[in-house]
Structure formats: structure tokens, C-alpha cells
Amino acid sequence: MKKDFYPFMLEREMSIWEYQVKYNLSESGVQPMTIEGLAEGDPHFIESLLATSLGYPQTNGSLELRDQIADLYRGATRDNVVVTTGAAQANFTSILTLMDPGDEIVVMLPNYMQIYGLARNYRLSVKTFSLKEELGWGVDIDELNRVVGKKTVLIAICNPNNPTGHIMAVEEREAVITAADKVGAWILADEVYAGSEHHTDEVTPSFWGDYEKVLAIGSLSKAYALPGLRVGWVMAPEETANEIWARQDYVTISTTMLGNKLAAYALSTEVRDKLIARTRSYIRRGYGNFERWCRQHDDLVSLTPPDAAAIAFVRYHREANSSEIVRRLINEQDTYVVPGDHFGMDHYLRISYGLSEDYVNEGLRRIKEILSST
Ligand SMILES: Cc1ncc(COP(=O)(O)O)c(C=O)c1O
């Protein structure tokens, strides 16, 4: 067994605690949908679900589903789409396809730490550039330009960003594309939070179509509130999509037949609009409530407002280490949030507000208890 394996602490700890604590404010999506809610007012869909034959679907995703996903992206066809077991597998298989050990990857930080950890375990040479709180969680473009160089094979970004909720401005997007173009690097854009915007009903535009060497990663887990379906996808130039599919043959073969069927239903125009509207209403209502709490407790925390997603990356005004604070939160208050440590940034907590208001408020009250007594 390799001794220096770099574990994915964020996912592992969330998985341990999310069903053990009473108040779990670690979730980055909103209250998940039920199948009943998804099919509301459409008994025929439930009937067709019950009649589904549980064979293997086409292994890169059903034609119907790939057509619907392609419709979300400018100029794409089903041949650009590989349906994966969540965005998690899309990220994993994409990196394995495009990179060899020793290759250089440039990763945005903070970030969902999957690609960062995967890159270390896969012996890639990892460089980073930052989103800075003093820039409203904007990209430090000078740093980006300093770290991207001739050896860079791929730049990994997350937009809208987990954990900060930042949506990149036009200048930031252009800076990433220009930096990649200069050295012929790929851009892997993890866009799973597109559709969960706070201030606009316009879905955050994809990097797809703005530059040739883009892999755009999407998912039904966040904006569509269907994480348990485990359906995500990667958009890639056709030849690359085929290469990614070839790796998938070895890992999972395919996603599930039920997943493909439910995902295609979720992405049909009417249902899709309903799901996104539901997510936005959870997020917008929840954020107002959460922001009030932050203002009331500005001696304990400060908040740089997120633009999207059901999470905020909150700085707390205490010396104690974030993992220690979370440990106390679990032990003394039966509550869990993600410590900044898991993003390589101590003195922050990632807190979720996309769940029901009473539940969030009780969780926040418990966080206040711990911070006040620290
Ligand atoms: C940025 C980002 N990418 C990918 C994932 C994994 O998503 P999925 O449930 O589609 O595998 C997450 C989950 O939190 C995420 O935050």
C-alpha cells in the first residue's frame, strides 16, 4: 500500500458525520428532491419508471440524456457528452485521460479539493493560484499569470466556486483563457453550481464554446437537487470525449439505467425549470436569513457575500484552529460544518444555508455557542 496517499478529507469527514449529527450544515446543495416531488402531477412518469427494464444503458449515457445535456451547451452534440457517476467521476476520469504523472497542473484555490488531492496522488506537479477574500473572492490574476507556464498541461477551475460561491467576472474568465491559450493548456471547468445563482436568473455561462481545449463538468447534484442520482457529465471535444469514455469502461462501465431515465426526465424543459426555480428559492430565502445571522454576530464572524450556491465561506474571529472548532461543534453541539482546514485555509468555516430555515437557525445557534465560548 502506498504510504503517502493524500486522503480526500472533505468528502470522508462529511460522509462520517452527515448522518450522525443532529444539525448538518455541511451540505453544499439544497434539500434534495424526492422521486415523488420530481414526478409531481405526472403519474405516467411513475408508471414508466416502474416498467423500466434494468439492463445496462448505453455506457456513455443514453442518447436521450446526452442530447438533452448537449442542448445546454453552445454548439455541442451528443458526441461531446460522457455521462458519468456524478461530477466526481467526471473530474477523476478527465484528469486520468489528459495527464500523465509528472505533468504540471495549475489549480484554483480554494476549491473542491478533489482535483488537488487526485493530482497529488497521481504524482502530478501541482501549482496553485488564489481567489482572494480582499478581492471579493476574485481571482488573483497576477498570481495566475505567474504560475501558468510552458509546462502547464491543464488549469483546473471551479465556477461558481466551492467553497466561496464566487462567480468569475468577464475579466477573470478572459484571464484564465488567455493564460491557457498562451501555452496551449487545457481548461477543466467544474461548473456544477451553475444554476444556483443568487442575484440573477441567468445561468452562469459555461467555459464551453469560449476556448477549444475545454472540459466542462456538470452534474444533477447541486442546481437540480438530485445528488443521490449520481449523475454528472463531462463535455469534451469529440475525440477527447471518446478517450474519457474509454477510461470509464474500466471504472464503472456506465451509470445506472434508472439514473439515466430520471436524469433525462429532470432535464426535460419543464421539469428542469421547476427544479432550478426550487433550488434558487431555497438559496435566496436561506441566504437572507443567514446574512442576518452573520450581521448580528459580526464580533464572531465576517462574511464576503457569495454569488451562488447554498454555502458561504465564513471567516471567524477566534484564534482556535478550524478543525478543533468543528470537533467541539460535533461533540458538544451535535452539529457539523466543514472546517477551512479541508480547503487549506484555517480560520474559515464552510456553512450551508440551503436547508429548511428552522433547521439552519438551530445549527447557527449552536455554532454561535461554540464560537462565543472559544
Ligand atoms: C465543485 C464540485 N465538483 C464536484 C462535486 C461532486 O459532485 P457530484 O455529486 O456530481 O459527484 C462537488 C460536490 O460537492 C463539488 O462541490
mmCIF file of C-alpha atoms and ligand atoms in Angstrom:
data_model
loop_
_atom_site.group_PDB
_atom_site.id
_atom_site.type_symbol
_atom_site.label_atom_id
_atom_site.label_comp_id
_atom_site.label_asym_id
_atom_site.label_seq_id
_atom_site.Cartn_x
_atom_site.Cartn_y
_atom_site.Cartn_z
ATOM 1 C CA MET A 1 0.000 0.000 0.000
ATOM 2 C CA LYS A 2 1.279 3.489 -0.833
ATOM 3 C CA LYS A 3 2.239 5.276 2.373
ATOM 4 C CA ASP A 4 1.879 8.855 1.246
ATOM 5 C CA PHE A 5 -1.692 8.694 -0.012
ATOM 6 C CA TYR A 6 -3.366 12.084 0.284
ATOM 7 C CA PRO A 7 -6.929 11.440 1.550
ATOM 8 C CA PHE A 8 -9.959 13.443 0.410
ATOM 9 C CA MET A 9 -10.705 14.699 3.932
ATOM 10 C CA LEU A 10 -13.647 16.880 2.959
ATOM 11 C CA GLU A 11 -15.690 14.024 1.477
ATOM 12 C CA ARG A 12 -14.591 11.440 4.027
ATOM 13 C CA GLU A 13 -15.466 13.538 7.079
ATOM 14 C CA MET A 14 -18.729 14.746 5.580
ATOM 15 C CA SER A 15 -19.665 11.164 4.910
ATOM 16 C CA ILE A 16 -18.852 10.154 8.508
ATOM 17 C CA TRP A 17 -20.734 12.985 10.187
ATOM 18 C CA GLU A 18 -23.649 13.924 7.962
ATOM 19 C CA TYR A 19 -25.883 11.117 9.258
ATOM 20 C CA GLN A 20 -24.534 11.158 12.823
ATOM 21 C CA VAL A 21 -25.125 14.728 13.923
ATOM 22 C CA LYS A 22 -28.473 16.354 14.527
ATOM 23 C CA TYR A 23 -27.632 19.545 12.600
ATOM 24 C CA ASN A 24 -25.654 19.008 9.457
ATOM 25 C CA LEU A 25 -24.773 22.347 7.873
ATOM 26 C CA SER A 26 -22.015 20.909 5.720
ATOM 27 C CA GLU A 27 -24.116 20.142 2.636
ATOM 28 C CA SER A 28 -23.302 22.241 -0.417
ATOM 29 C CA GLY A 29 -26.623 21.649 -2.159
ATOM 30 C CA VAL A 30 -30.203 22.383 -1.136
ATOM 31 C CA GLN A 31 -32.749 19.990 0.376
ATOM 32 C CA PRO A 32 -32.728 17.047 -2.092
ATOM 33 C CA MET A 33 -35.785 16.257 -4.221
ATOM 34 C CA THR A 34 -37.830 13.083 -3.741
ATOM 35 C CA ILE A 35 -38.831 10.948 -6.736
ATOM 36 C CA GLU A 36 -42.426 11.799 -5.855
ATOM 37 C CA GLY A 37 -41.655 15.523 -5.984
ATOM 38 C CA LEU A 38 -39.836 15.129 -9.268
ATOM 39 C CA ALA A 39 -42.799 13.412 -10.907
ATOM 40 C CA GLU A 40 -45.447 15.552 -9.239
ATOM 41 C CA GLY A 41 -48.572 15.807 -11.406
ATOM 42 C CA ASP A 42 -47.272 13.225 -13.887
ATOM 43 C CA PRO A 43 -48.460 9.705 -12.899
ATOM 44 C CA HIS A 44 -47.412 8.409 -16.327
ATOM 45 C CA PHE A 45 -43.800 9.020 -15.480
ATOM 46 C CA ILE A 46 -44.031 6.873 -12.331
ATOM 47 C CA GLU A 47 -45.694 4.136 -14.380
ATOM 48 C CA SER A 48 -42.955 4.280 -16.982
ATOM 49 C CA LEU A 49 -40.352 4.192 -14.216
ATOM 50 C CA LEU A 50 -41.898 1.014 -12.780
ATOM 51 C CA ALA A 51 -41.855 -0.581 -16.208
ATOM 52 C CA THR A 52 -38.175 0.237 -16.821
ATOM 53 C CA SER A 53 -36.101 -2.743 -17.750
ATOM 54 C CA LEU A 54 -32.937 -2.699 -15.619
ATOM 55 C CA GLY A 55 -30.421 -3.527 -18.300
ATOM 56 C CA TYR A 56 -27.203 -1.611 -18.917
ATOM 57 C CA PRO A 57 -27.786 1.769 -20.509
ATOM 58 C CA GLN A 58 -25.504 2.867 -23.354
ATOM 59 C CA THR A 59 -22.290 3.096 -21.402
ATOM 60 C CA ASN A 60 -21.511 6.763 -22.136
ATOM 61 C CA GLY A 61 -25.131 7.724 -21.343
ATOM 62 C CA SER A 62 -28.460 7.188 -23.099
ATOM 63 C CA LEU A 63 -28.926 9.006 -26.397
ATOM 64 C CA GLU A 64 -31.876 10.905 -24.972
ATOM 65 C CA LEU A 65 -29.913 12.109 -21.954
ATOM 66 C CA ARG A 66 -26.837 13.063 -23.971
ATOM 67 C CA ASP A 67 -28.988 15.044 -26.394
ATOM 68 C CA GLN A 68 -30.560 16.937 -23.505
ATOM 69 C CA ILE A 69 -27.197 17.677 -21.908
ATOM 70 C CA ALA A 70 -25.750 18.796 -25.263
ATOM 71 C CA ASP A 71 -28.682 21.237 -25.617
ATOM 72 C CA LEU A 72 -27.389 23.095 -22.549
ATOM 73 C CA TYR A 73 -24.085 23.950 -24.298
ATOM 74 C CA ARG A 74 -23.437 26.199 -27.302
ATOM 75 C CA GLY A 75 -22.744 24.216 -30.462
ATOM 76 C CA ALA A 76 -22.454 20.852 -28.668
ATOM 77 C CA THR A 77 -23.792 17.493 -29.828
ATOM 78 C CA ARG A 78 -24.322 14.206 -28.012
ATOM 79 C CA ASP A 79 -20.838 13.153 -29.207
ATOM 80 C CA ASN A 80 -19.325 15.754 -26.897
ATOM 81 C CA VAL A 81 -21.021 14.272 -23.813
ATOM 82 C CA VAL A 82 -19.907 11.484 -21.497
ATOM 83 C CA VAL A 83 -22.390 10.777 -18.701
ATOM 84 C CA THR A 84 -20.571 9.826 -15.504
ATOM 85 C CA THR A 85 -21.248 8.723 -11.939
ATOM 86 C CA GLY A 86 -21.501 12.275 -10.656
ATOM 87 C CA ALA A 87 -19.149 15.137 -11.422
ATOM 88 C CA ALA A 88 -16.742 13.353 -9.074
ATOM 89 C CA GLN A 89 -16.141 10.641 -11.669
ATOM 90 C CA ALA A 90 -16.133 13.195 -14.482
ATOM 91 C CA ASN A 91 -13.269 15.051 -12.760
ATOM 92 C CA PHE A 92 -11.402 11.839 -11.994
ATOM 93 C CA THR A 93 -11.656 10.267 -15.427
ATOM 94 C CA SER A 94 -10.885 13.553 -17.178
ATOM 95 C CA ILE A 95 -7.633 14.028 -15.265
ATOM 96 C CA LEU A 96 -6.624 10.428 -15.910
ATOM 97 C CA THR A 97 -7.282 10.947 -19.609
ATOM 98 C CA LEU A 98 -5.403 14.201 -20.139
ATOM 99 C CA MET A 99 -2.491 13.915 -17.746
ATOM 100 C CA ASP A 100 0.452 11.659 -17.028
ATOM 101 C CA PRO A 101 2.416 11.513 -13.762
ATOM 102 C CA GLY A 102 4.923 14.384 -13.706
ATOM 103 C CA ASP A 103 2.718 16.688 -15.835
ATOM 104 C CA GLU A 104 2.008 20.131 -14.454
ATOM 105 C CA ILE A 105 -1.465 21.117 -13.320
ATOM 106 C CA VAL A 106 -2.480 24.571 -12.067
ATOM 107 C CA VAL A 107 -5.378 24.513 -9.594
ATOM 108 C CA MET A 108 -7.554 27.359 -8.329
ATOM 109 C CA LEU A 109 -7.656 27.594 -4.507
ATOM 110 C CA PRO A 110 -9.804 27.441 -2.501
ATOM 111 C CA ASN A 111 -11.614 24.740 -4.418
ATOM 112 C CA TYR A 112 -13.495 21.500 -4.004
ATOM 113 C CA MET A 113 -10.328 19.573 -3.189
ATOM 114 C CA GLN A 114 -10.904 16.533 -5.357
ATOM 115 C CA ILE A 115 -8.628 17.518 -8.230
ATOM 116 C CA TYR A 116 -5.986 18.919 -5.881
ATOM 117 C CA GLY A 117 -5.781 15.622 -3.942
ATOM 118 C CA LEU A 118 -6.091 13.476 -7.033
ATOM 119 C CA ALA A 119 -3.257 15.415 -8.653
ATOM 120 C CA ARG A 120 -1.001 14.823 -5.660
ATOM 121 C CA ASN A 121 -1.826 11.118 -5.528
ATOM 122 C CA TYR A 122 -1.279 10.776 -9.259
ATOM 123 C CA ARG A 123 2.155 12.394 -8.900
ATOM 124 C CA LEU A 124 1.307 15.459 -10.966
ATOM 125 C CA SER A 125 3.289 18.593 -10.366
ATOM 126 C CA VAL A 126 0.759 20.878 -8.659
ATOM 127 C CA LYS A 127 0.812 24.674 -8.759
ATOM 128 C CA THR A 128 -1.937 26.886 -7.402
ATOM 129 C CA PHE A 129 -3.418 30.364 -7.789
ATOM 130 C CA SER A 130 -5.819 32.013 -5.379
ATOM 131 C CA LEU A 131 -9.205 33.518 -5.027
ATOM 132 C CA LYS A 132 -8.601 36.364 -2.561
ATOM 133 C CA GLU A 133 -11.092 37.468 0.033
ATOM 134 C CA GLU A 134 -9.886 41.079 -0.287
ATOM 135 C CA LEU A 135 -10.891 40.897 -3.976
ATOM 136 C CA GLY A 136 -14.410 39.746 -3.037
ATOM 137 C CA TRP A 137 -13.133 36.187 -3.614
ATOM 138 C CA GLY A 138 -11.959 37.278 -7.085
ATOM 139 C CA VAL A 139 -9.051 35.670 -8.958
ATOM 140 C CA ASP A 140 -5.550 36.960 -8.251
ATOM 141 C CA ILE A 141 -4.771 37.402 -11.936
ATOM 142 C CA ASP A 142 -1.101 38.319 -11.364
ATOM 143 C CA GLU A 143 -0.579 35.095 -9.473
ATOM 144 C CA LEU A 144 -2.384 33.130 -12.209
ATOM 145 C CA ASN A 145 -0.084 34.630 -14.830
ATOM 146 C CA ARG A 146 2.964 33.905 -12.696
ATOM 147 C CA VAL A 147 2.203 30.211 -12.186
ATOM 148 C CA VAL A 148 0.944 29.215 -15.636
ATOM 149 C CA GLY A 149 3.959 28.424 -17.801
ATOM 150 C CA LYS A 150 5.176 26.395 -20.746
ATOM 151 C CA LYS A 151 4.938 23.152 -18.772
ATOM 152 C CA THR A 152 1.300 23.658 -17.750
ATOM 153 C CA VAL A 153 -0.899 20.934 -19.235
ATOM 154 C CA LEU A 154 -4.175 21.844 -17.541
ATOM 155 C CA ILE A 155 -5.731 24.638 -15.461
ATOM 156 C CA ALA A 156 -8.488 23.451 -13.102
ATOM 157 C CA ILE A 157 -11.080 25.977 -12.025
ATOM 158 C CA CYS A 158 -14.388 25.807 -10.221
ATOM 159 C CA ASN A 159 -17.026 28.328 -11.308
ATOM 160 C CA PRO A 160 -19.256 29.139 -9.460
ATOM 161 C CA ASN A 161 -16.735 28.319 -6.784
ATOM 162 C CA ASN A 162 -16.994 25.867 -3.916
ATOM 163 C CA PRO A 163 -16.497 26.974 -1.114
ATOM 164 C CA THR A 164 -16.714 30.753 -1.674
ATOM 165 C CA GLY A 165 -19.732 30.907 -4.043
ATOM 166 C CA HIS A 166 -17.783 33.343 -6.257
ATOM 167 C CA ILE A 167 -18.864 33.665 -9.913
ATOM 168 C CA MET A 168 -15.973 34.739 -12.133
ATOM 169 C CA ALA A 169 -16.336 38.135 -13.807
ATOM 170 C CA VAL A 170 -15.705 38.512 -17.543
ATOM 171 C CA GLU A 171 -12.130 39.792 -16.937
ATOM 172 C CA GLU A 172 -11.348 36.815 -14.726
ATOM 173 C CA ARG A 173 -12.655 34.365 -17.323
ATOM 174 C CA GLU A 174 -10.658 36.089 -20.037
ATOM 175 C CA ALA A 175 -7.534 35.993 -17.897
ATOM 176 C CA VAL A 176 -7.827 32.216 -17.475
ATOM 177 C CA ILE A 177 -8.465 31.657 -21.177
ATOM 178 C CA THR A 178 -5.584 33.951 -22.198
ATOM 179 C CA ALA A 179 -3.205 32.228 -19.782
ATOM 180 C CA ALA A 180 -4.233 28.780 -21.081
ATOM 181 C CA ASP A 181 -4.096 29.837 -24.729
ATOM 182 C CA LYS A 182 -0.599 31.266 -24.380
ATOM 183 C CA VAL A 183 0.783 27.823 -23.514
ATOM 184 C CA GLY A 184 -1.806 25.579 -25.205
ATOM 185 C CA ALA A 185 -3.129 24.252 -21.873
ATOM 186 C CA TRP A 186 -6.496 22.626 -21.275
ATOM 187 C CA ILE A 187 -9.057 24.262 -19.006
ATOM 188 C CA LEU A 188 -11.084 21.936 -16.803
ATOM 189 C CA ALA A 189 -14.068 23.993 -15.632
ATOM 190 C CA ASP A 190 -16.049 22.383 -12.836
ATOM 191 C CA GLU A 191 -19.400 24.128 -13.261
ATOM 192 C CA VAL A 192 -21.641 22.034 -11.031
ATOM 193 C CA TYR A 193 -23.030 25.094 -9.197
ATOM 194 C CA ALA A 194 -24.242 26.805 -12.400
ATOM 195 C CA GLY A 195 -27.987 27.357 -11.978
ATOM 196 C CA SER A 196 -27.752 28.215 -8.282
ATOM 197 C CA GLU A 197 -27.158 31.977 -8.683
ATOM 198 C CA HIS A 198 -28.303 34.452 -6.023
ATOM 199 C CA HIS A 199 -28.821 37.689 -7.923
ATOM 200 C CA THR A 200 -29.671 36.702 -11.469
ATOM 201 C CA ASP A 201 -31.884 34.190 -13.221
ATOM 202 C CA GLU A 202 -29.237 33.783 -15.894
ATOM 203 C CA VAL A 203 -27.374 30.505 -15.517
ATOM 204 C CA THR A 204 -23.621 31.153 -15.161
ATOM 205 C CA PRO A 205 -22.204 30.783 -18.688
ATOM 206 C CA SER A 206 -20.049 27.739 -19.313
ATOM 207 C CA PHE A 207 -16.435 27.970 -20.469
ATOM 208 C CA TRP A 208 -17.574 25.573 -23.186
ATOM 209 C CA GLY A 209 -17.517 27.365 -26.541
ATOM 210 C CA ASP A 210 -15.132 30.133 -25.393
ATOM 211 C CA TYR A 211 -11.931 28.169 -25.992
ATOM 212 C CA GLU A 212 -11.166 24.963 -27.872
ATOM 213 C CA LYS A 213 -9.436 22.933 -25.197
ATOM 214 C CA VAL A 214 -12.174 22.989 -22.562
ATOM 215 C CA LEU A 215 -13.618 20.204 -20.485
ATOM 216 C CA ALA A 216 -16.831 21.432 -18.856
ATOM 217 C CA ILE A 217 -18.059 19.389 -15.920
ATOM 218 C CA GLY A 218 -21.736 19.388 -14.916
ATOM 219 C CA SER A 219 -23.970 17.490 -12.525
ATOM 220 C CA LEU A 220 -27.518 16.999 -11.316
ATOM 221 C CA SER A 221 -26.335 17.143 -7.702
ATOM 222 C CA LYS A 222 -26.422 20.869 -6.943
ATOM 223 C CA ALA A 223 -28.665 23.174 -9.011
ATOM 224 C CA TYR A 224 -31.056 20.255 -9.644
ATOM 225 C CA ALA A 225 -31.003 18.946 -6.054
ATOM 226 C CA LEU A 226 -30.586 15.298 -7.131
ATOM 227 C CA PRO A 227 -27.235 14.236 -5.627
ATOM 228 C CA GLY A 228 -28.440 10.701 -4.877
ATOM 229 C CA LEU A 229 -28.989 10.016 -8.579
ATOM 230 C CA ARG A 230 -25.196 10.152 -9.002
ATOM 231 C CA VAL A 231 -25.421 11.572 -12.490
ATOM 232 C CA GLY A 232 -22.864 14.037 -13.811
ATOM 233 C CA TRP A 233 -21.158 14.596 -17.139
ATOM 234 C CA VAL A 234 -18.157 15.930 -18.948
ATOM 235 C CA MET A 235 -18.343 17.953 -22.147
ATOM 236 C CA ALA A 236 -15.260 17.491 -24.315
ATOM 237 C CA PRO A 237 -14.143 17.748 -27.923
ATOM 238 C CA GLU A 238 -15.360 14.555 -29.616
ATOM 239 C CA GLU A 239 -12.014 12.766 -29.768
ATOM 240 C CA THR A 240 -11.300 13.557 -26.123
ATOM 241 C CA ALA A 241 -14.828 12.502 -25.105
ATOM 242 C CA ASN A 242 -14.098 9.119 -26.696
ATOM 243 C CA GLU A 243 -10.841 8.856 -24.742
ATOM 244 C CA ILE A 244 -12.642 9.701 -21.495
ATOM 245 C CA TRP A 245 -15.297 7.112 -22.287
ATOM 246 C CA ALA A 246 -12.518 4.532 -22.831
ATOM 247 C CA ARG A 247 -11.321 5.146 -19.231
ATOM 248 C CA GLN A 248 -14.887 4.870 -17.954
ATOM 249 C CA ASP A 249 -15.103 1.357 -19.450
ATOM 250 C CA TYR A 250 -12.546 0.316 -16.826
ATOM 251 C CA VAL A 251 -14.031 2.150 -13.830
ATOM 252 C CA THR A 252 -17.812 1.907 -13.686
ATOM 253 C CA ILE A 253 -18.741 0.716 -17.221
ATOM 254 C CA SER A 254 -21.726 3.040 -17.078
ATOM 255 C CA THR A 255 -24.120 4.914 -14.850
ATOM 256 C CA THR A 256 -27.385 3.181 -13.942
ATOM 257 C CA MET A 257 -30.433 2.698 -16.160
ATOM 258 C CA LEU A 258 -32.664 4.352 -13.535
ATOM 259 C CA GLY A 259 -30.184 7.223 -13.215
ATOM 260 C CA ASN A 260 -30.288 7.809 -16.974
ATOM 261 C CA LYS A 261 -34.063 7.699 -17.048
ATOM 262 C CA LEU A 262 -34.584 10.010 -14.073
ATOM 263 C CA ALA A 263 -31.862 12.379 -15.292
ATOM 264 C CA ALA A 264 -33.433 12.675 -18.749
ATOM 265 C CA TYR A 265 -36.757 13.429 -17.073
ATOM 266 C CA ALA A 266 -35.147 16.036 -14.794
ATOM 267 C CA LEU A 267 -33.570 17.769 -17.797
ATOM 268 C CA SER A 268 -36.765 17.930 -19.865
ATOM 269 C CA THR A 269 -37.503 21.630 -20.263
ATOM 270 C CA GLU A 270 -40.454 21.949 -17.916
ATOM 271 C CA VAL A 271 -39.042 19.842 -15.091
ATOM 272 C CA ARG A 272 -35.637 21.476 -15.408
ATOM 273 C CA ASP A 273 -37.100 24.955 -14.987
ATOM 274 C CA LYS A 274 -39.085 23.774 -11.968
ATOM 275 C CA LEU A 275 -36.019 22.255 -10.299
ATOM 276 C CA ILE A 276 -33.828 25.307 -10.832
ATOM 277 C CA ALA A 277 -36.559 27.635 -9.570
ATOM 278 C CA ARG A 278 -36.920 25.468 -6.456
ATOM 279 C CA THR A 279 -33.175 25.495 -5.774
ATOM 280 C CA ARG A 280 -32.949 29.250 -6.222
ATOM 281 C CA SER A 281 -35.844 29.841 -3.886
ATOM 282 C CA TYR A 282 -34.176 27.732 -1.151
ATOM 283 C CA ILE A 283 -30.898 29.552 -1.676
ATOM 284 C CA ARG A 284 -32.264 33.078 -1.832
ATOM 285 C CA ARG A 285 -34.542 32.683 1.158
ATOM 286 C CA GLY A 286 -31.862 30.856 3.096
ATOM 287 C CA TYR A 287 -29.194 33.411 2.296
ATOM 288 C CA GLY A 288 -31.250 36.359 3.601
ATOM 289 C CA ASN A 289 -31.678 34.556 6.880
ATOM 290 C CA PHE A 290 -28.024 33.544 7.034
ATOM 291 C CA GLU A 291 -26.740 37.028 6.216
ATOM 292 C CA ARG A 292 -28.843 38.470 9.063
ATOM 293 C CA TRP A 293 -27.267 35.971 11.438
ATOM 294 C CA CYS A 294 -23.764 36.964 10.274
ATOM 295 C CA ARG A 295 -24.576 40.651 10.767
ATOM 296 C CA GLN A 296 -25.968 40.021 14.249
ATOM 297 C CA HIS A 297 -22.773 38.201 15.191
ATOM 298 C CA ASP A 298 -20.161 40.337 13.459
ATOM 299 C CA ASP A 299 -17.997 40.104 16.578
ATOM 300 C CA LEU A 300 -17.690 36.366 15.832
ATOM 301 C CA VAL A 301 -17.760 36.070 12.039
ATOM 302 C CA SER A 302 -17.385 38.077 8.860
ATOM 303 C CA LEU A 303 -18.890 37.231 5.521
ATOM 304 C CA THR A 304 -17.834 38.112 1.992
ATOM 305 C CA PRO A 305 -21.086 37.511 0.123
ATOM 306 C CA PRO A 306 -21.264 34.519 -2.223
ATOM 307 C CA ASP A 307 -22.796 34.962 -5.712
ATOM 308 C CA ALA A 308 -24.080 31.401 -5.987
ATOM 309 C CA ALA A 309 -24.579 28.044 -4.239
ATOM 310 C CA ALA A 310 -26.051 27.238 -0.838
ATOM 311 C CA ILE A 311 -22.799 27.726 1.052
ATOM 312 C CA ALA A 312 -20.661 30.558 2.390
ATOM 313 C CA PHE A 313 -17.017 30.525 3.400
ATOM 314 C CA VAL A 314 -17.115 32.471 6.636
ATOM 315 C CA ARG A 315 -14.114 33.867 8.467
ATOM 316 C CA TYR A 316 -14.368 33.536 12.250
ATOM 317 C CA HIS A 317 -12.639 35.913 14.660
ATOM 318 C CA ARG A 318 -11.034 33.435 17.004
ATOM 319 C CA GLU A 319 -7.507 32.043 17.294
ATOM 320 C CA ALA A 320 -8.587 28.408 17.508
ATOM 321 C CA ASN A 321 -7.950 26.042 14.633
ATOM 322 C CA SER A 322 -10.957 25.307 12.397
ATOM 323 C CA SER A 323 -10.784 21.513 12.796
ATOM 324 C CA GLU A 324 -10.717 21.934 16.585
ATOM 325 C CA ILE A 325 -13.753 24.174 16.442
ATOM 326 C CA VAL A 326 -15.602 21.639 14.321
ATOM 327 C CA ARG A 327 -14.572 18.819 16.664
ATOM 328 C CA ARG A 328 -16.136 20.746 19.569
ATOM 329 C CA LEU A 329 -19.183 21.522 17.472
ATOM 330 C CA ILE A 330 -19.710 17.803 16.888
ATOM 331 C CA ASN A 331 -19.032 16.712 20.469
ATOM 332 C CA GLU A 332 -20.757 19.485 22.362
ATOM 333 C CA GLN A 333 -23.458 20.666 19.964
ATOM 334 C CA ASP A 334 -24.250 17.686 17.719
ATOM 335 C CA THR A 335 -23.634 19.921 14.699
ATOM 336 C CA TYR A 336 -21.297 19.684 11.708
ATOM 337 C CA VAL A 337 -19.877 22.211 9.236
ATOM 338 C CA VAL A 338 -16.757 21.896 7.061
ATOM 339 C CA PRO A 339 -13.573 23.307 8.615
ATOM 340 C CA GLY A 340 -11.484 25.705 6.498
ATOM 341 C CA ASP A 341 -8.580 23.282 7.041
ATOM 342 C CA HIS A 342 -10.153 20.990 4.452
ATOM 343 C CA PHE A 343 -9.641 23.738 1.882
ATOM 344 C CA GLY A 344 -6.147 24.526 3.140
ATOM 345 C CA MET A 345 -7.446 27.752 4.762
ATOM 346 C CA ASP A 346 -7.655 27.799 8.551
ATOM 347 C CA HIS A 347 -9.930 30.295 10.386
ATOM 348 C CA TYR A 348 -12.827 29.724 7.998
ATOM 349 C CA LEU A 349 -15.907 27.547 8.201
ATOM 350 C CA ARG A 350 -17.973 26.488 5.214
ATOM 351 C CA ILE A 351 -21.585 26.802 6.319
ATOM 352 C CA SER A 352 -24.661 25.709 4.406
ATOM 353 C CA TYR A 353 -27.943 27.660 4.394
ATOM 354 C CA GLY A 354 -29.952 25.811 1.699
ATOM 355 C CA LEU A 355 -31.969 23.676 4.093
ATOM 356 C CA SER A 356 -35.183 24.497 5.979
ATOM 357 C CA GLU A 357 -34.971 27.734 7.961
ATOM 358 C CA ASP A 358 -35.721 26.314 11.434
ATOM 359 C CA TYR A 359 -33.092 23.644 10.965
ATOM 360 C CA VAL A 360 -30.445 26.118 9.764
ATOM 361 C CA ASN A 361 -31.267 28.545 12.592
ATOM 362 C CA GLU A 362 -30.821 25.898 15.258
ATOM 363 C CA GLY A 363 -27.494 24.877 13.676
ATOM 364 C CA LEU A 364 -26.375 28.508 13.605
ATOM 365 C CA ARG A 365 -27.363 28.970 17.245
ATOM 366 C CA ARG A 366 -25.130 26.031 18.135
ATOM 367 C CA ILE A 367 -22.234 27.406 16.076
ATOM 368 C CA LYS A 368 -22.603 30.678 17.968
ATOM 369 C CA GLU A 369 -22.426 28.803 21.295
ATOM 370 C CA ILE A 370 -19.097 27.272 20.331
ATOM 371 C CA LEU A 371 -17.563 30.398 18.835
ATOM 372 C CA SER A 372 -18.652 32.532 21.807
ATOM 373 C CA SER A 373 -17.051 30.113 24.237
ATOM 374 C CA THR A 374 -13.797 29.767 22.262
HETATM 375 C C1 LIG B 1 -17.178 21.626 -7.171
HETATM 376 C C2 LIG B 1 -17.697 20.240 -7.047
HETATM 377 N N1 LIG B 1 -17.442 19.368 -8.030
HETATM 378 C C3 LIG B 1 -17.885 18.105 -7.966
HETATM 379 C C4 LIG B 1 -18.607 17.664 -6.877
HETATM 380 C C5 LIG B 1 -19.097 16.254 -6.868
HETATM 381 O O1 LIG B 1 -20.421 16.277 -7.370
HETATM 382 P P1 LIG B 1 -21.248 15.007 -7.756
HETATM 383 O O2 LIG B 1 -22.260 14.789 -6.685
HETATM 384 O O3 LIG B 1 -21.905 15.351 -9.070
HETATM 385 O O4 LIG B 1 -20.307 13.865 -7.895
HETATM 386 C C6 LIG B 1 -18.886 18.525 -5.823
HETATM 387 C C7 LIG B 1 -19.632 18.056 -4.635
HETATM 388 O O5 LIG B 1 -19.728 18.709 -3.627
HETATM 389 C C8 LIG B 1 -18.427 19.855 -5.918
HETATM 390 O O6 LIG B 1 -18.645 20.740 -4.943
#
